[in-house]
mmCIF file of C-alpha atoms and ligand atoms in Angstrom:
data_model
loop_
_atom_site.group_PDB
_atom_site.id
_atom_site.type_symbol
_atom_site.label_atom_id
_atom_site.label_comp_id
_atom_site.label_asym_id
_atom_site.label_seq_id
_atom_site.Cartn_x
_atom_site.Cartn_y
_atom_site.Cartn_z
ATOM 1 C CA MET F 1459 -26.956 -23.671 -22.083
ATOM 2 C CA ARG F 1460 -26.473 -25.425 -18.734
ATOM 3 C CA ALA F 1461 -27.085 -24.241 -15.152
ATOM 4 C CA THR F 1462 -23.326 -24.001 -14.792
ATOM 5 C CA ASP F 1463 -23.111 -21.339 -17.485
ATOM 6 C CA PRO F 1464 -22.889 -17.999 -15.714
ATOM 7 C CA VAL F 1465 -25.679 -16.300 -17.644
ATOM 8 C CA ARG F 1466 -28.273 -18.914 -16.863
ATOM 9 C CA GLY F 1467 -26.888 -20.416 -13.668
ATOM 10 C CA GLY F 1468 -26.012 -17.051 -12.213
ATOM 11 C CA GLY F 1469 -29.504 -15.830 -12.820
ATOM 12 C CA THR F 1470 -31.434 -18.735 -11.388
ATOM 13 C CA ALA F 1471 -29.660 -20.036 -8.291
ATOM 14 C CA GLY F 1472 -31.903 -19.229 -5.330
ATOM 15 C CA ASP F 1473 -29.518 -20.378 -2.651
ATOM 16 C CA LEU F 1474 -25.896 -19.454 -2.026
ATOM 17 C CA ALA F 1475 -24.764 -23.064 -1.587
ATOM 18 C CA VAL F 1476 -26.320 -23.931 -4.952
ATOM 19 C CA LEU F 1477 -24.685 -20.904 -6.531
ATOM 20 C CA ASP F 1478 -21.292 -21.905 -5.143
ATOM 21 C CA GLU F 1479 -21.664 -25.403 -6.593
ATOM 22 C CA ARG F 1480 -22.574 -24.011 -9.990
ATOM 23 C CA VAL F 1481 -19.688 -21.547 -9.952
ATOM 24 C CA ALA F 1482 -17.258 -24.375 -9.196
ATOM 25 C CA ALA F 1483 -18.458 -26.259 -12.283
ATOM 26 C CA CYS F 1484 -18.298 -23.321 -14.724
ATOM 27 C CA ARG F 1485 -16.295 -23.707 -17.944
ATOM 28 C CA ALA F 1486 -17.396 -20.596 -19.807
ATOM 29 C CA CYS F 1487 -13.944 -19.046 -20.415
ATOM 30 C CA SER F 1488 -11.816 -21.336 -22.550
ATOM 31 C CA ARG F 1489 -8.518 -19.524 -21.851
ATOM 32 C CA LEU F 1490 -9.019 -19.664 -18.088
ATOM 33 C CA VAL F 1491 -10.237 -23.257 -18.099
ATOM 34 C CA ALA F 1492 -7.080 -24.277 -19.968
ATOM 35 C CA TRP F 1493 -4.818 -22.262 -17.650
ATOM 36 C CA ARG F 1494 -6.313 -23.331 -14.330
ATOM 37 C CA GLU F 1495 -6.186 -26.992 -15.369
ATOM 38 C CA GLU F 1496 -2.656 -26.734 -16.740
ATOM 39 C CA VAL F 1497 -1.437 -25.170 -13.482
ATOM 40 C CA ALA F 1498 -3.203 -27.924 -11.547
ATOM 41 C CA ARG F 1499 -1.560 -30.592 -13.673
ATOM 42 C CA VAL F 1500 2.005 -29.223 -13.677
ATOM 43 C CA ARG F 1501 1.954 -27.850 -10.076
ATOM 44 C CA ARG F 1502 4.696 -25.977 -8.283
ATOM 45 C CA PRO F 1503 7.443 -28.192 -6.853
ATOM 46 C CA ALA F 1504 6.697 -26.989 -3.310
ATOM 47 C CA PHE F 1505 3.142 -28.271 -3.726
ATOM 48 C CA ALA F 1506 3.904 -31.417 -5.698
ATOM 49 C CA SER F 1507 2.029 -33.580 -3.172
ATOM 50 C CA TRP F 1508 -1.127 -31.462 -3.442
ATOM 51 C CA GLU F 1509 -4.084 -32.413 -5.525
ATOM 52 C CA TYR F 1510 -4.894 -28.991 -6.910
ATOM 53 C CA TRP F 1511 -8.489 -27.801 -7.002
ATOM 54 C CA GLY F 1512 -8.060 -26.620 -10.594
ATOM 55 C CA ARG F 1513 -11.617 -25.257 -10.896
ATOM 56 C CA PRO F 1514 -13.410 -21.961 -10.311
ATOM 57 C CA VAL F 1515 -13.166 -20.892 -6.679
ATOM 58 C CA PRO F 1516 -16.533 -19.883 -5.185
ATOM 59 C CA GLY F 1517 -17.038 -17.234 -2.511
ATOM 60 C CA PHE F 1518 -16.275 -18.122 1.101
ATOM 61 C CA GLY F 1519 -18.258 -17.081 4.165
ATOM 62 C CA PRO F 1520 -21.764 -17.202 5.601
ATOM 63 C CA ALA F 1521 -24.926 -16.760 3.533
ATOM 64 C CA ASP F 1522 -26.150 -14.076 5.947
ATOM 65 C CA ALA F 1523 -22.929 -12.037 5.756
ATOM 66 C CA ARG F 1524 -23.351 -8.340 6.542
ATOM 67 C CA MET F 1525 -20.006 -7.471 4.965
ATOM 68 C CA LEU F 1526 -18.427 -8.578 1.692
ATOM 69 C CA VAL F 1527 -14.807 -8.363 0.550
ATOM 70 C CA ILE F 1528 -14.349 -8.417 -3.244
ATOM 71 C CA GLY F 1529 -10.883 -9.185 -4.598
ATOM 72 C CA LEU F 1530 -9.688 -9.809 -8.147
ATOM 73 C CA ALA F 1531 -9.271 -13.509 -8.992
ATOM 74 C CA PRO F 1532 -7.815 -16.634 -7.347
ATOM 75 C CA ALA F 1533 -4.049 -17.104 -7.388
ATOM 76 C CA ALA F 1534 -2.714 -19.960 -9.509
ATOM 77 C CA HIS F 1535 -1.053 -21.723 -6.561
ATOM 78 C CA GLY F 1536 -3.320 -20.244 -3.859
ATOM 79 C CA GLY F 1537 -7.061 -20.523 -4.361
ATOM 80 C CA ASN F 1538 -6.606 -22.584 -7.514
ATOM 81 C CA ARG F 1539 -4.682 -25.105 -5.402
ATOM 82 C CA THR F 1540 -6.724 -25.111 -2.200
ATOM 83 C CA GLY F 1541 -10.211 -24.394 -3.580
ATOM 84 C CA ARG F 1542 -10.944 -21.539 -1.183
ATOM 85 C CA MET F 1543 -10.702 -17.773 -1.651
ATOM 86 C CA PHE F 1544 -7.339 -16.238 -0.657
ATOM 87 C CA THR F 1545 -6.296 -19.527 0.918
ATOM 88 C CA GLY F 1546 -2.690 -20.682 0.662
ATOM 89 C CA ASP F 1547 -1.037 -17.562 -0.726
ATOM 90 C CA ARG F 1548 0.683 -14.398 0.510
ATOM 91 C CA SER F 1549 -2.273 -12.161 -0.273
ATOM 92 C CA GLY F 1550 -4.472 -14.351 1.902
ATOM 93 C CA ASP F 1551 -1.899 -14.291 4.684
ATOM 94 C CA VAL F 1552 -2.287 -10.510 4.807
ATOM 95 C CA LEU F 1553 -6.064 -10.457 4.406
ATOM 96 C CA TYR F 1554 -6.954 -13.126 6.950
ATOM 97 C CA ALA F 1555 -4.487 -11.824 9.528
ATOM 98 C CA ALA F 1556 -6.235 -8.457 9.255
ATOM 99 C CA LEU F 1557 -9.748 -9.952 9.361
ATOM 100 C CA HIS F 1558 -8.716 -11.871 12.464
ATOM 101 C CA ALA F 1559 -7.292 -8.727 14.050
ATOM 102 C CA VAL F 1560 -10.613 -6.896 13.638
ATOM 103 C CA GLY F 1561 -12.629 -9.838 14.991
ATOM 104 C CA LEU F 1562 -14.053 -11.153 11.720
ATOM 105 C CA ALA F 1563 -12.061 -14.394 11.339
ATOM 106 C CA SER F 1564 -11.601 -17.209 13.846
ATOM 107 C CA ARG F 1565 -7.893 -17.564 13.065
ATOM 108 C CA PRO F 1566 -5.219 -15.436 11.386
ATOM 109 C CA THR F 1567 -4.095 -17.955 8.781
ATOM 110 C CA ALA F 1568 -5.731 -19.794 5.899
ATOM 111 C CA THR F 1569 -3.961 -22.846 4.584
ATOM 112 C CA SER F 1570 -6.564 -25.318 3.306
ATOM 113 C CA ARG F 1571 -10.312 -25.845 3.072
ATOM 114 C CA ASP F 1572 -10.260 -27.985 6.224
ATOM 115 C CA ASP F 1573 -8.094 -25.698 8.397
ATOM 116 C CA GLY F 1574 -11.056 -24.758 10.598
ATOM 117 C CA LEU F 1575 -11.163 -21.084 9.594
ATOM 118 C CA VAL F 1576 -14.599 -19.549 10.202
ATOM 119 C CA LEU F 1577 -15.542 -16.072 9.006
ATOM 120 C CA ARG F 1578 -17.849 -14.066 11.275
ATOM 121 C CA GLY F 1579 -20.373 -11.986 9.386
ATOM 122 C CA VAL F 1580 -18.106 -11.466 6.402
ATOM 123 C CA ARG F 1581 -17.846 -13.219 3.063
ATOM 124 C CA VAL F 1582 -14.951 -13.079 0.619
ATOM 125 C CA THR F 1583 -15.419 -13.335 -3.129
ATOM 126 C CA SER F 1584 -14.003 -12.128 -6.441
ATOM 127 C CA PRO F 1585 -15.342 -10.825 -9.746
ATOM 128 C CA VAL F 1586 -13.422 -13.530 -11.636
ATOM 129 C CA HIS F 1587 -13.548 -17.007 -10.160
ATOM 130 C CA CYS F 1588 -10.775 -18.695 -12.153
ATOM 131 C CA ALA F 1589 -7.044 -18.105 -11.794
ATOM 132 C CA PRO F 1590 -5.858 -16.072 -14.793
ATOM 133 C CA PRO F 1591 -2.385 -16.077 -16.379
ATOM 134 C CA ALA F 1592 -0.233 -13.331 -14.807
ATOM 135 C CA ASN F 1593 -3.170 -12.510 -12.476
ATOM 136 C CA LYS F 1594 -4.730 -10.570 -15.344
ATOM 137 C CA PRO F 1595 -8.186 -11.521 -16.542
ATOM 138 C CA THR F 1596 -9.322 -9.907 -19.779
ATOM 139 C CA PRO F 1597 -12.294 -7.523 -19.801
ATOM 140 C CA ALA F 1598 -14.245 -10.195 -21.683
ATOM 141 C CA GLU F 1599 -13.517 -12.735 -18.927
ATOM 142 C CA ARG F 1600 -14.516 -10.216 -16.263
ATOM 143 C CA ASP F 1601 -17.778 -9.581 -18.070
ATOM 144 C CA ALA F 1602 -18.417 -13.299 -18.603
ATOM 145 C CA CYS F 1603 -18.060 -13.902 -14.868
ATOM 146 C CA ARG F 1604 -20.232 -10.971 -13.790
ATOM 147 C CA PRO F 1605 -23.524 -12.909 -13.608
ATOM 148 C CA TRP F 1606 -22.038 -15.022 -10.808
ATOM 149 C CA LEU F 1607 -21.157 -11.903 -8.804
ATOM 150 C CA LEU F 1608 -24.512 -10.351 -9.559
ATOM 151 C CA ASN F 1609 -26.433 -13.320 -8.247
ATOM 152 C CA GLU F 1610 -24.176 -13.568 -5.211
ATOM 153 C CA LEU F 1611 -24.955 -9.935 -4.443
ATOM 154 C CA ARG F 1612 -28.673 -10.502 -4.913
ATOM 155 C CA LEU F 1613 -28.608 -13.434 -2.519
ATOM 156 C CA LEU F 1614 -26.591 -11.479 0.057
ATOM 157 C CA ARG F 1615 -28.603 -8.282 -0.321
ATOM 158 C CA PRO F 1616 -31.119 -8.809 2.529
ATOM 159 C CA HIS F 1617 -28.303 -8.770 5.110
ATOM 160 C CA LEU F 1618 -25.468 -6.958 3.348
ATOM 161 C CA ARG F 1619 -24.488 -3.550 4.758
ATOM 162 C CA SER F 1620 -20.899 -2.978 3.616
ATOM 163 C CA VAL F 1621 -18.576 -3.971 0.782
ATOM 164 C CA VAL F 1622 -14.791 -3.613 0.664
ATOM 165 C CA VAL F 1623 -13.339 -3.750 -2.838
ATOM 166 C CA LEU F 1624 -9.650 -4.590 -3.109
ATOM 167 C CA GLY F 1625 -8.164 -2.749 -6.069
ATOM 168 C CA GLY F 1626 -9.325 -0.928 -9.155
ATOM 169 C CA PHE F 1627 -10.101 -4.024 -11.214
ATOM 170 C CA GLY F 1628 -12.532 -5.281 -8.596
ATOM 171 C CA TRP F 1629 -14.007 -1.807 -8.271
ATOM 172 C CA GLN F 1630 -14.718 -1.587 -12.007
ATOM 173 C CA ALA F 1631 -16.307 -5.026 -11.917
ATOM 174 C CA ALA F 1632 -18.286 -4.473 -8.732
ATOM 175 C CA LEU F 1633 -20.015 -1.168 -9.524
ATOM 176 C CA PRO F 1634 -22.157 -2.440 -12.415
ATOM 177 C CA ALA F 1635 -22.978 -5.600 -10.478
ATOM 178 C CA LEU F 1636 -24.007 -3.575 -7.413
ATOM 179 C CA ALA F 1637 -26.183 -1.359 -9.616
ATOM 180 C CA ALA F 1638 -27.777 -4.364 -11.312
ATOM 181 C CA ALA F 1639 -28.416 -5.952 -7.913
ATOM 182 C CA GLY F 1640 -30.497 -2.919 -6.954
ATOM 183 C CA TRP F 1641 -28.222 -0.546 -5.077
ATOM 184 C CA ASP F 1642 -28.171 3.121 -5.898
ATOM 185 C CA VAL F 1643 -24.784 3.608 -7.614
ATOM 186 C CA PRO F 1644 -24.209 7.276 -8.516
ATOM 187 C CA ARG F 1645 -23.542 8.539 -12.037
ATOM 188 C CA PRO F 1646 -20.855 9.340 -12.929
ATOM 189 C CA ARG F 1647 -19.561 6.287 -11.161
ATOM 190 C CA PRO F 1648 -17.276 7.021 -8.202
ATOM 191 C CA ALA F 1649 -13.574 6.537 -8.921
ATOM 192 C CA PHE F 1650 -11.552 3.926 -7.079
ATOM 193 C CA GLY F 1651 -9.081 5.033 -4.463
ATOM 194 C CA HIS F 1652 -7.727 3.708 -1.193
ATOM 195 C CA GLY F 1653 -9.895 4.985 1.644
ATOM 196 C CA VAL F 1654 -12.738 6.035 -0.673
ATOM 197 C CA ARG F 1655 -16.117 5.520 0.982
ATOM 198 C CA VAL F 1656 -19.408 5.800 -0.888
ATOM 199 C CA ASP F 1657 -22.886 5.418 0.533
ATOM 200 C CA LEU F 1658 -25.076 3.415 -1.830
ATOM 201 C CA GLY F 1659 -28.281 3.961 0.115
ATOM 202 C CA GLY F 1660 -27.835 1.708 3.117
ATOM 203 C CA LEU F 1661 -24.716 -0.017 1.812
ATOM 204 C CA GLY F 1662 -21.267 1.347 2.608
ATOM 205 C CA LEU F 1663 -18.846 0.815 -0.269
ATOM 206 C CA PHE F 1664 -15.150 1.037 0.636
ATOM 207 C CA GLY F 1665 -12.110 1.149 -1.642
ATOM 208 C CA CYS F 1666 -8.859 -0.463 -0.487
ATOM 209 C CA TYR F 1667 -5.614 -1.220 -2.289
ATOM 210 C CA HIS F 1668 -5.358 -4.896 -3.145
ATOM 211 C CA VAL F 1669 -3.529 -7.101 -0.649
ATOM 212 C CA SER F 1670 -1.164 -8.340 -3.372
ATOM 213 C CA GLN F 1671 2.507 -8.829 -2.585
ATOM 214 C CA ARG F 1672 3.325 -6.009 -4.980
ATOM 215 C CA ASN F 1673 1.364 -3.593 -2.805
ATOM 216 C CA THR F 1674 2.259 -4.955 0.613
ATOM 217 C CA PHE F 1675 5.986 -5.486 -0.085
ATOM 218 C CA THR F 1676 6.358 -1.970 -1.450
ATOM 219 C CA GLY F 1677 4.448 -0.423 1.443
ATOM 220 C CA LEU F 1678 1.725 0.981 -0.813
ATOM 221 C CA LEU F 1679 -0.629 -0.904 1.461
ATOM 222 C CA THR F 1680 0.506 -1.180 5.083
ATOM 223 C CA PRO F 1681 -1.162 -3.388 7.718
ATOM 224 C CA ASP F 1682 -2.555 -0.297 9.447
ATOM 225 C CA MET F 1683 -4.084 1.021 6.232
ATOM 226 C CA LEU F 1684 -5.841 -2.301 5.678
ATOM 227 C CA LEU F 1685 -7.012 -2.497 9.291
ATOM 228 C CA ASP F 1686 -8.469 1.005 9.114
ATOM 229 C CA VAL F 1687 -10.619 0.132 6.096
ATOM 230 C CA LEU F 1688 -11.740 -3.204 7.526
ATOM 231 C CA ARG F 1689 -12.676 -1.620 10.858
ATOM 232 C CA ALA F 1690 -14.704 1.085 9.112
ATOM 233 C CA ALA F 1691 -16.506 -1.490 6.979
ATOM 234 C CA ARG F 1692 -17.078 -3.741 9.989
ATOM 235 C CA ASP F 1693 -18.611 -0.846 11.909
ATOM 236 C CA ALA F 1694 -20.735 0.180 8.920
ATOM 237 C CA ALA F 1695 -22.049 -3.386 8.827
ATOM 238 C CA GLY F 1696 -22.858 -3.309 12.533
ATOM 239 C CA LEU F 1697 -20.590 -6.255 13.233
ATOM 240 C CA PRO F 1698 -18.935 -6.656 16.646
ATOM 241 C CA GLY F 1699 -15.168 -6.300 16.887
HETATM 242 FE FE1 SF4 Y 584 -16.808 -19.341 -15.412
HETATM 243 FE FE2 SF4 Y 584 -16.039 -17.086 -14.215
HETATM 244 FE FE3 SF4 Y 584 -14.299 -19.075 -14.503
HETATM 245 FE FE4 SF4 Y 584 -15.101 -17.692 -16.646
HETATM 246 S S1 SF4 Y 584 -13.889 -16.901 -14.878
HETATM 247 S S2 SF4 Y 584 -14.917 -19.961 -16.481
HETATM 248 S S3 SF4 Y 584 -17.258 -17.243 -16.124
HETATM 249 S S4 SF4 Y 584 -16.182 -19.107 -13.252
#
């Protein structure tokens, strides 16, 4: 087993930058490795001039983040193309515009890893780091990737005060990782819902519908609904607006 296997690498990285490097080199899930590399090879015509990232996408944001946003998985032509979470896709357009509006991002758009975007006190990650076919990782892939999330949470724990989970898939993945990282997660486990807020003993856990096009185009998640959750989580983290 190598350091870039999630079980070993996720359990031993003592530094977030090291963890991010190891995540980006992971090849544990054969189906996702094949898919992410195939997408990177074939590309979408609109991005034909891009050299796709085509690897796992690590978390993005400062190592001393007080707030964490947990999504689902990178988009095939978004994060899998640009190499940064929620960067270069419609979901990211919504998320970063909202983070900017509540004072947590230096700019409202995210287009590439060198676009100058800086996150203030917040980090963005996902429970599955490789783009999955149809945006649907399998439970086995979610579980295989969990050690990366667990170690990320352990490294963030000294500063972390709030977590926003986007969608039920992320919620199901995050709760066991939060419990394993040492937070007091109630039993039975709290159910996901938009606007749900759970106190995990010093950590505010917030549920929010995912910023996917399906939710934002249909109005299931409106900009105001997203802003309300982000503001509450920002305030719970003690971050300035
Ligand atoms: Fe590794 Fe996670 Fe990607 Fe699977 S989904 S290959 S565990 S980074």
